[in-house]
Short mmCIF file of C-alpha atoms and ligand atoms in Angstrom, two decimals:
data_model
loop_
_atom_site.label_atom_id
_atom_site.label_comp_id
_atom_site.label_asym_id
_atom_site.label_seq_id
_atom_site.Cartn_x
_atom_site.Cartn_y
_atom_site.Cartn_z
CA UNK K 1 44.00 202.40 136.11
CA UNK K 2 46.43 202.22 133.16
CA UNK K 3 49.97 202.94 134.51
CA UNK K 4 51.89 205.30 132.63
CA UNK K 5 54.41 204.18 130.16
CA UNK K 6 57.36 205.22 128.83
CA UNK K 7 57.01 206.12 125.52
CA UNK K 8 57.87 209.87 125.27
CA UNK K 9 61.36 209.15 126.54
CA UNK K 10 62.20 206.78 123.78
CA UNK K 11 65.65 207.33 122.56
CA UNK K 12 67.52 205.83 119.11
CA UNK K 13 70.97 204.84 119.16
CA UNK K 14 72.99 206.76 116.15
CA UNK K 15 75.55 204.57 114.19
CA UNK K 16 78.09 207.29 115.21
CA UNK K 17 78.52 206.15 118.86
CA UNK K 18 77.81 209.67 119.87
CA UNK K 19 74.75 208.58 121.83
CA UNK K 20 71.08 208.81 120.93
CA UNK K 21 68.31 210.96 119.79
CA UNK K 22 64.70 211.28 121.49
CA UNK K 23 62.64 209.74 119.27
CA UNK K 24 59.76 212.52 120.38
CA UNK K 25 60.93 215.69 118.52
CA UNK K 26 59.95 219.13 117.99
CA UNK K 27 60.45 221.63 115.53
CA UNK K 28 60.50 224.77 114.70
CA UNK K 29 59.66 225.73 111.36
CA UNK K 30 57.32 228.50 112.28
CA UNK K 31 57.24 231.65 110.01
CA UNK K 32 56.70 234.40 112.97
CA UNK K 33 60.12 235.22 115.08
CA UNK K 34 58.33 235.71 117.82
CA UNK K 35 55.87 232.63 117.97
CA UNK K 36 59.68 230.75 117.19
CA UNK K 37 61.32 231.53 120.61
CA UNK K 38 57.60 231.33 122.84
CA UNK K 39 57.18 227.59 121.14
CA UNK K 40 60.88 226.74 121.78
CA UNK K 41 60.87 227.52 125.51
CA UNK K 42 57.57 225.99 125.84
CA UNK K 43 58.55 222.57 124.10
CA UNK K 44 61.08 222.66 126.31
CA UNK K 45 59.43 223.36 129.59
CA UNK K 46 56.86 220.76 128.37
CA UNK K 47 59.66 217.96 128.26
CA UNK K 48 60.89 217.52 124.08
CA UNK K 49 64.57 217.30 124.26
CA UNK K 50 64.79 217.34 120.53
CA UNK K 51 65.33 220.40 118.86
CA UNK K 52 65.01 220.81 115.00
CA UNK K 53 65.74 223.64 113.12
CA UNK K 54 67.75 224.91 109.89
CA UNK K 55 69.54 227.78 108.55
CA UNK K 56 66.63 228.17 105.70
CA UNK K 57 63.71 228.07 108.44
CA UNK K 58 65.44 231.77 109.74
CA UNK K 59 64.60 230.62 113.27
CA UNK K 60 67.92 229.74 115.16
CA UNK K 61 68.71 232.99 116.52
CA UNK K 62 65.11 232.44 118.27
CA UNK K 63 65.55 228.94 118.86
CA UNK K 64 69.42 230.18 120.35
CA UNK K 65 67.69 232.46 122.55
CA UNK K 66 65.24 229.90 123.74
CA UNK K 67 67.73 227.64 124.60
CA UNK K 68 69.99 230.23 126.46
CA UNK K 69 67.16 231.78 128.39
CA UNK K 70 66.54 228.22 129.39
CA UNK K 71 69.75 227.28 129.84
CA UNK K 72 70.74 230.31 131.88
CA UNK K 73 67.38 229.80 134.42
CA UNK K 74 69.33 226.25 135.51
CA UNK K 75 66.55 224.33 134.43
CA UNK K 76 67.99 222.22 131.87
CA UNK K 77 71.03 221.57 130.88
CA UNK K 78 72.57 222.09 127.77
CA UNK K 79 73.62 218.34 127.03
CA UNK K 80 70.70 217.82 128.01
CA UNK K 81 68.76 218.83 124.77
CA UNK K 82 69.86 217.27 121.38
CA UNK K 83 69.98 220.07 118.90
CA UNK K 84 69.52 219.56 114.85
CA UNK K 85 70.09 222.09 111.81
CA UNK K 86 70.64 221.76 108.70
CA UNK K 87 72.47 223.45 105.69
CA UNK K 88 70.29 224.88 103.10
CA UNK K 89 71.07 224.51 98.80
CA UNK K 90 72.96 227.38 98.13
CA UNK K 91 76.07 226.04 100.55
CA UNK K 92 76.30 222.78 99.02
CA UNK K 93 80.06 223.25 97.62
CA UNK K 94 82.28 221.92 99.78
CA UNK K 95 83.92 225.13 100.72
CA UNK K 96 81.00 226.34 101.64
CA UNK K 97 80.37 224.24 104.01
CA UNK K 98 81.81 224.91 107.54
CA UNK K 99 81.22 228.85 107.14
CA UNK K 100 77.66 228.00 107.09
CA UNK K 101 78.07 225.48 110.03
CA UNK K 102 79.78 227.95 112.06
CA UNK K 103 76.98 230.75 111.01
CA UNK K 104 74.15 227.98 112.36
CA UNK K 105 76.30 227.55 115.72
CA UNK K 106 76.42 231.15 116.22
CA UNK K 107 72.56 231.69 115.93
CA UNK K 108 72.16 228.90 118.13
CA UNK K 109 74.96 230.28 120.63
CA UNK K 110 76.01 226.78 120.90
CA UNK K 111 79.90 225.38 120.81
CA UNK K 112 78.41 221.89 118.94
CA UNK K 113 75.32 220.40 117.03
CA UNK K 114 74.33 217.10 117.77
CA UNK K 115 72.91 216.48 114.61
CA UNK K 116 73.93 218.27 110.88
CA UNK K 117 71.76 217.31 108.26
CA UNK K 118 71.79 218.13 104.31
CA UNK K 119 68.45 220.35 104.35
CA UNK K 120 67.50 219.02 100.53
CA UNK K 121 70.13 216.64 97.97
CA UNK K 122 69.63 219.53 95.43
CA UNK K 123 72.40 221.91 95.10
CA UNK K 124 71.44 226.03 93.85
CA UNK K 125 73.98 228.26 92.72
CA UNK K 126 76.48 229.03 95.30
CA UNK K 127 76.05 232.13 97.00
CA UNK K 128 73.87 234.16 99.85
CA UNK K 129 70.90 234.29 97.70
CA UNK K 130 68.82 231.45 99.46
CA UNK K 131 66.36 231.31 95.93
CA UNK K 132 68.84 232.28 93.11
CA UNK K 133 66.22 232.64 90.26
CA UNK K 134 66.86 233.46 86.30
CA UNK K 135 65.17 235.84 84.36
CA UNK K 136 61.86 233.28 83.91
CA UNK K 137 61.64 233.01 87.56
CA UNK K 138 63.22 229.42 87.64
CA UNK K 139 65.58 228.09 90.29
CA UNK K 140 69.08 228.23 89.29
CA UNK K 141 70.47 224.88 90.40
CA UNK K 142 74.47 223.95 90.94
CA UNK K 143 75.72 221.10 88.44
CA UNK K 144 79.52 221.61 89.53
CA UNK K 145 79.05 219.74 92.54
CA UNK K 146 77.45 216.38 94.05
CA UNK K 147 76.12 215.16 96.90
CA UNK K 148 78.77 213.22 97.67
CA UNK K 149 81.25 216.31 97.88
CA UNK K 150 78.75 218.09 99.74
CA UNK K 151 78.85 214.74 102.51
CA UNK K 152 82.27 214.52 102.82
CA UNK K 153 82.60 218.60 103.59
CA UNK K 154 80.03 217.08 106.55
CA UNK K 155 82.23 214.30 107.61
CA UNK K 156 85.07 216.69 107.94
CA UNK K 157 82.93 218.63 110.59
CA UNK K 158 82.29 215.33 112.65
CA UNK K 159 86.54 214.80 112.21
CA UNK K 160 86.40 218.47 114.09
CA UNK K 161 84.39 217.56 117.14
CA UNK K 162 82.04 220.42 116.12
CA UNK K 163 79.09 218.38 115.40
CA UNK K 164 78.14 214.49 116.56
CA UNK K 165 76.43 213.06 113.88
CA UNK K 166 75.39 213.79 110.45
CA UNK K 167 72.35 212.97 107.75
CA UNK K 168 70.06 213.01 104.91
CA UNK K 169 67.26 215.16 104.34
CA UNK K 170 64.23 215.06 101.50
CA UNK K 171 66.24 212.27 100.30
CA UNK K 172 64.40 208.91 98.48
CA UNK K 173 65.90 205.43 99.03
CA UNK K 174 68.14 206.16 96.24
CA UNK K 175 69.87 208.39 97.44
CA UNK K 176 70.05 207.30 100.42
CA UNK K 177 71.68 203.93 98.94
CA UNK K 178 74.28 206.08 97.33
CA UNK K 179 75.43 208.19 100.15
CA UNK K 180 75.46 205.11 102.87
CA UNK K 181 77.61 203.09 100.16
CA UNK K 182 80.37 205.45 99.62
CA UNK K 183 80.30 207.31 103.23
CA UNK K 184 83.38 207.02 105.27
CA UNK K 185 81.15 208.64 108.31
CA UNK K 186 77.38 206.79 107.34
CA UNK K 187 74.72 208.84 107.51
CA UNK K 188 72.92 208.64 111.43
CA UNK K 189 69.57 209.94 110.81
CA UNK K 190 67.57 210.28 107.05
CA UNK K 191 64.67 212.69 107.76
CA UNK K 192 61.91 212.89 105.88
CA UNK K 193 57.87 213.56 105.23
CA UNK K 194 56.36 210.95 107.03
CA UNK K 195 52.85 209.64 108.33
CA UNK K 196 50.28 207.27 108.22
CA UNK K 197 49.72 208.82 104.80
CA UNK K 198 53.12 209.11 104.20
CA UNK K 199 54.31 205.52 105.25
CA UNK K 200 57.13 205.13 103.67
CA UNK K 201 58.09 201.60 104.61
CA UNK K 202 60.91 201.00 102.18
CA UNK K 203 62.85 203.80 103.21
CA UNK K 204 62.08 202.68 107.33
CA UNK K 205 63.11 199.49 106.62
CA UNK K 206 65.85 200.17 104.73
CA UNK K 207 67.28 202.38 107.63
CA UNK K 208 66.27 200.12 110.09
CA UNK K 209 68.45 197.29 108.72
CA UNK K 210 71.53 199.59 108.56
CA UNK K 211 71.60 201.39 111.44
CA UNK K 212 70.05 204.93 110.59
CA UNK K 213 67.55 206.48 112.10
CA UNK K 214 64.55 207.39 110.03
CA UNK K 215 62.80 210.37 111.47
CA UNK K 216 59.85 211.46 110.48
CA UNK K 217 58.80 215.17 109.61
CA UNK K 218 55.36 216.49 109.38
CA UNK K 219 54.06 213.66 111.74
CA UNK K 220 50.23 214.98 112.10
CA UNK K 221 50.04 215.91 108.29
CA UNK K 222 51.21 219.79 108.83
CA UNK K 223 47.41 220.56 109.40
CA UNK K 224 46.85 219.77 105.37
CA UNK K 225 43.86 218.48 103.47
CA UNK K 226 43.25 215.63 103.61
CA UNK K 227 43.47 216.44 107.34
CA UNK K 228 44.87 213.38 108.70
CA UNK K 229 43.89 214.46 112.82
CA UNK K 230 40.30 213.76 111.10
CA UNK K 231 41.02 210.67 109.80
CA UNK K 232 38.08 208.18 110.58
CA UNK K 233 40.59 205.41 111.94
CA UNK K 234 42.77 207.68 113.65
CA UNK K 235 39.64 209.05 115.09
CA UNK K 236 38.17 205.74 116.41
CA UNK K 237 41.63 204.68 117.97
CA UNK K 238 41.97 208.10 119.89
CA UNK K 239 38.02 207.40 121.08
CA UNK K 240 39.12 203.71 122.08
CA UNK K 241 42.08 204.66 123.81
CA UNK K 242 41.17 208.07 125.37
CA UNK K 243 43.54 210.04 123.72
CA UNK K 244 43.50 212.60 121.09
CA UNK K 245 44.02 211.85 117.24
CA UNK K 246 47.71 213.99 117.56
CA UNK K 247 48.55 211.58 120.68
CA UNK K 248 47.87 208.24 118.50
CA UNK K 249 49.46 209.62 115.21
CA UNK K 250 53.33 210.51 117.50
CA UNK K 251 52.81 207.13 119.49
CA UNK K 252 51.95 205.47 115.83
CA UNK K 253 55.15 206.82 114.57
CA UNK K 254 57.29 205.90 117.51
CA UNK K 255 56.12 202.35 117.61
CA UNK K 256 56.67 201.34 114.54
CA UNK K 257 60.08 202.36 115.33
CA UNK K 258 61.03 206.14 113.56
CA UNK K 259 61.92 209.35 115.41
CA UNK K 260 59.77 212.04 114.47
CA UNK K 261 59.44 215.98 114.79
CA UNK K 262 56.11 217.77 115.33
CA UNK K 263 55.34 221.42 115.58
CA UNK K 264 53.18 223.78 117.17
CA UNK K 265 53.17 227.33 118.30
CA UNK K 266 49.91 226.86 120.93
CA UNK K 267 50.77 226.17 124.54
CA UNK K 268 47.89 223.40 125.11
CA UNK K 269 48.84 221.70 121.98
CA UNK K 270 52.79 221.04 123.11
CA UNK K 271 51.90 219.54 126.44
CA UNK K 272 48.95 217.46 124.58
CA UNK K 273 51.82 216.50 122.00
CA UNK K 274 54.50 215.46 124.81
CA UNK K 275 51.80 213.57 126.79
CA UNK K 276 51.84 210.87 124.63
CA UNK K 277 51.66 206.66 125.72
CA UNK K 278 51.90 203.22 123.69
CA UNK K 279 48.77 202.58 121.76
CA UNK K 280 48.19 198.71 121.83
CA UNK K 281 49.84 196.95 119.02
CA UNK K 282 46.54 195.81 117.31
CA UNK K 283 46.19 199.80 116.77
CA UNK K 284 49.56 200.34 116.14
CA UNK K 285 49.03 197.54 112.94
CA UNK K 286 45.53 198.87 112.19
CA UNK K 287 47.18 202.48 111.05
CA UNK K 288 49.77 200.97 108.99
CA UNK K 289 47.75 198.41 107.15
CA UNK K 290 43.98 199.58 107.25
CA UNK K 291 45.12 203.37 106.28
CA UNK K 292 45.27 203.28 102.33
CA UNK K 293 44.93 207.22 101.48
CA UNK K 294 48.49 208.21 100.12
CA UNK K 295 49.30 211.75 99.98
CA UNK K 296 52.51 214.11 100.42
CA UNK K 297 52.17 217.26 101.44
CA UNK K 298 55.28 219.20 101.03
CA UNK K 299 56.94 219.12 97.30
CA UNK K 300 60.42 220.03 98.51
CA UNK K 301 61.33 216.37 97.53
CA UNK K 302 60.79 217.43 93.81
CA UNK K 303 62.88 220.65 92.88
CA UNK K 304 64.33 221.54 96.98
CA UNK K 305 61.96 224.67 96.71
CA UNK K 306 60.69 224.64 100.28
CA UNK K 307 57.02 223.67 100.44
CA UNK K 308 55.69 224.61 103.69
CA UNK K 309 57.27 228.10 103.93
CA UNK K 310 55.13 231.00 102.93
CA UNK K 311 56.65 232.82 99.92
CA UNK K 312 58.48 235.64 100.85
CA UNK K 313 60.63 234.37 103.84
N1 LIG J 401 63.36 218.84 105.88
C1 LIG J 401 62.29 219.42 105.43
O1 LIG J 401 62.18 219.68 104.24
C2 LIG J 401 61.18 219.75 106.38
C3 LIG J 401 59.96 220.19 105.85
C4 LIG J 401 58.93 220.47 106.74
C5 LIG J 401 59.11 220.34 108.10
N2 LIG J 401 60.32 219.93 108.61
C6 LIG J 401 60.55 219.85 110.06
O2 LIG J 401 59.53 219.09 110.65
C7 LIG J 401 58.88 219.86 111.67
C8 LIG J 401 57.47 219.36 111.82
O3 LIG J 401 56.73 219.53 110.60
P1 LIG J 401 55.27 220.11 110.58
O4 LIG J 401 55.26 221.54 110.98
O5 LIG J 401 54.69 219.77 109.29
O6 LIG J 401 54.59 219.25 111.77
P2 LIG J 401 53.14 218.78 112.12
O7 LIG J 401 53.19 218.55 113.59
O8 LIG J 401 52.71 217.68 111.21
O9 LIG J 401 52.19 220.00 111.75
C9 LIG J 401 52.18 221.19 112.47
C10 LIG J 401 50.76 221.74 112.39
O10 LIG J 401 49.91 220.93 113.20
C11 LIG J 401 49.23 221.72 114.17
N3 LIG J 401 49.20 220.95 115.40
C12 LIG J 401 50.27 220.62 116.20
N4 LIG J 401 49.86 219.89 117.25
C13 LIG J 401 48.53 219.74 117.13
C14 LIG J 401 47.56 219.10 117.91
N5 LIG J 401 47.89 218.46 119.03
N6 LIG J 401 46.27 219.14 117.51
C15 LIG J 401 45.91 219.78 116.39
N7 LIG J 401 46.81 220.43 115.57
C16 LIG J 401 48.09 220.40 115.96
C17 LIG J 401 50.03 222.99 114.30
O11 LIG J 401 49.19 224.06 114.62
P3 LIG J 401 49.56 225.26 115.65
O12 LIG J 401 51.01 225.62 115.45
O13 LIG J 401 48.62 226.34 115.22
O14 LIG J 401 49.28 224.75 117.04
C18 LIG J 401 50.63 223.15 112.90
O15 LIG J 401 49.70 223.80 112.04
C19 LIG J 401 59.07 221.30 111.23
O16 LIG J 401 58.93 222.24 112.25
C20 LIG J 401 60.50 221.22 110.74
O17 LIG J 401 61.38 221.25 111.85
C21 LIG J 401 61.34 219.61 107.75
#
């Protein structure tokens, strides 16, 4: 019998010294309040210690309720669980900043984040309106301030103690370059679409060489055509292995050495996704190099106009 491994525990140092994130993480964009808080109790009860949420999802006051029920019952601790939000486009300027921090910390009823990411490197026009629009229905964007102003607002939250470690999100390697170049505090953790459609290997290997780590979002595809839990070589890898396709696509993403954040709202579905072990390496290398269907599914990389959230929230 194959003896279990250790694969769902994997944890990635951050370049901040403040420790490491489980590689195996879930999230919690999910549209329905209540669905939010059942999921988030459940991930944790099923063993994710990775938490990932943002101020533009609308679910930390669920996710902060999860966490406290939780926390309160005495079965896990609050250290415990590495928490992750992220500030949304219209609280780019700097001064804008730590109010929205502190708003995100409140929701979460938390006294620190361990991660505090830039949700998308496009600014909108300061304010509370989450989707400024003009007259023709197009996003008003910010040009009076950069993503570099925006970054060092975040460093000066990591000089307060008030969050660990802080990073990148819907960024390309660009970007990325810029922000780790001029950084006093360098980004920990770049997040970003990612799967075997997805690959992204410049970006990995870019952050692998300098310390960040890459974690992917949207690990199983977000349930999009082309449905990538169908695909027929993640499909004859989950046969060979006796495993389902989700299992091989979050042990895929692990092994070739990212973090990565997967979602569900169904009981069954976050045990199956925490019960996950190696895949052999000839696998592992038969995903990356035999998979040659490219697609992304969420456009937020384009304009930072959300692309998985139904219109309306
Ligand atoms: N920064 C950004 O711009 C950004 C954008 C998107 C997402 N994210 C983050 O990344 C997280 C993950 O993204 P995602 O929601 O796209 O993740 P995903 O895990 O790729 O997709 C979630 C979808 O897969 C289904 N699913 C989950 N486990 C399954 C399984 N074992 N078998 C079959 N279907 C399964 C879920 O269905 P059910 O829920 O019905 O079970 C749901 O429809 C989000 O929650 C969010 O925290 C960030």
């Amino acid at each position: 019998m194959k003896e279990p491994d250790h694969l769902r525990d994997t944890k990635m140092s951050l370049n901040t010294g403040s420790g490491a994130v489980p590689a195996l993480g879930f999230g919690t964009l999910i549209p329905d309040p209540v669905a939010t808080k059942n999921a988030t109790k459940a991930a944790l009860k099923a063993g994710f210690r990775q938490l990932d949420t943002s101020e533009r999802y609308r679910t930390e006051k669920e996710v902060g309720e999860a966490m406290h029920e939780v926390f309160e019952a005495g079965e896990i601790k609050r250290e415990d669980v590495f928490v992750a939000t992220k500030l949304w486009n219209n609280n780019h300027r700097p001064e804008r900043v730590k109010p929205a921090f502190e708003a995100s910390l409140k929701k979460l009823q938390l006294d620190y984040a361990d991660l505090y990411l830039i949700h998308t490197p496009f600014a909108f026009q300061p304010g509370e309106d989450q989707d400024p629009r003009d007259a023709n229905g197009n996003v008003i964007y910010d040009k009076g301030v950069t993503l570099l102003d925006t970054w060092k607002a975040l460093e000066s939250l990591v000089d307060e103690g008030r969050c660990k470690a802080i990073g990148l999100s819907d960024v390309d390697l660009e970007q990325t370059k810029e922000i780790f170049d001029c950084a006093r505090i360098k980004p920990a953790v770049v997040h970003v679409e990612s799967h075997p459609y997805l690959p992204e290997w410049d970006l990995v290997n870019y952050c692998k060489m300098n310390g960040i780590v890459f974690q992917a979002f949207a690990a199983l595809g977000h349930s999009s055509e082309p449905n990538l839990l169908k695909d027929p070589v993640i499909s004859a890898i989950a046969t060979q292995v006796n495993k389902t396709p989700a299992q091989v696509l979050l042990a895929w993403a692990i092994q070739r050495g990212t973090a990565l954040l997967t979602t569900s709202k169904t009981p069954s579905r976050i045990k199956e996704n925490f019960d996950i072990s190696a895949i052999p390496d000839d696998a592992v290398r038969e995903i990356s190099e035999g998979i040659k269907t490219r697609v992304r599914f969420n456009a937020v990389v384009e304009t930072g106009i959300p692309g998985f959230i139904p219109k309306g929230k």
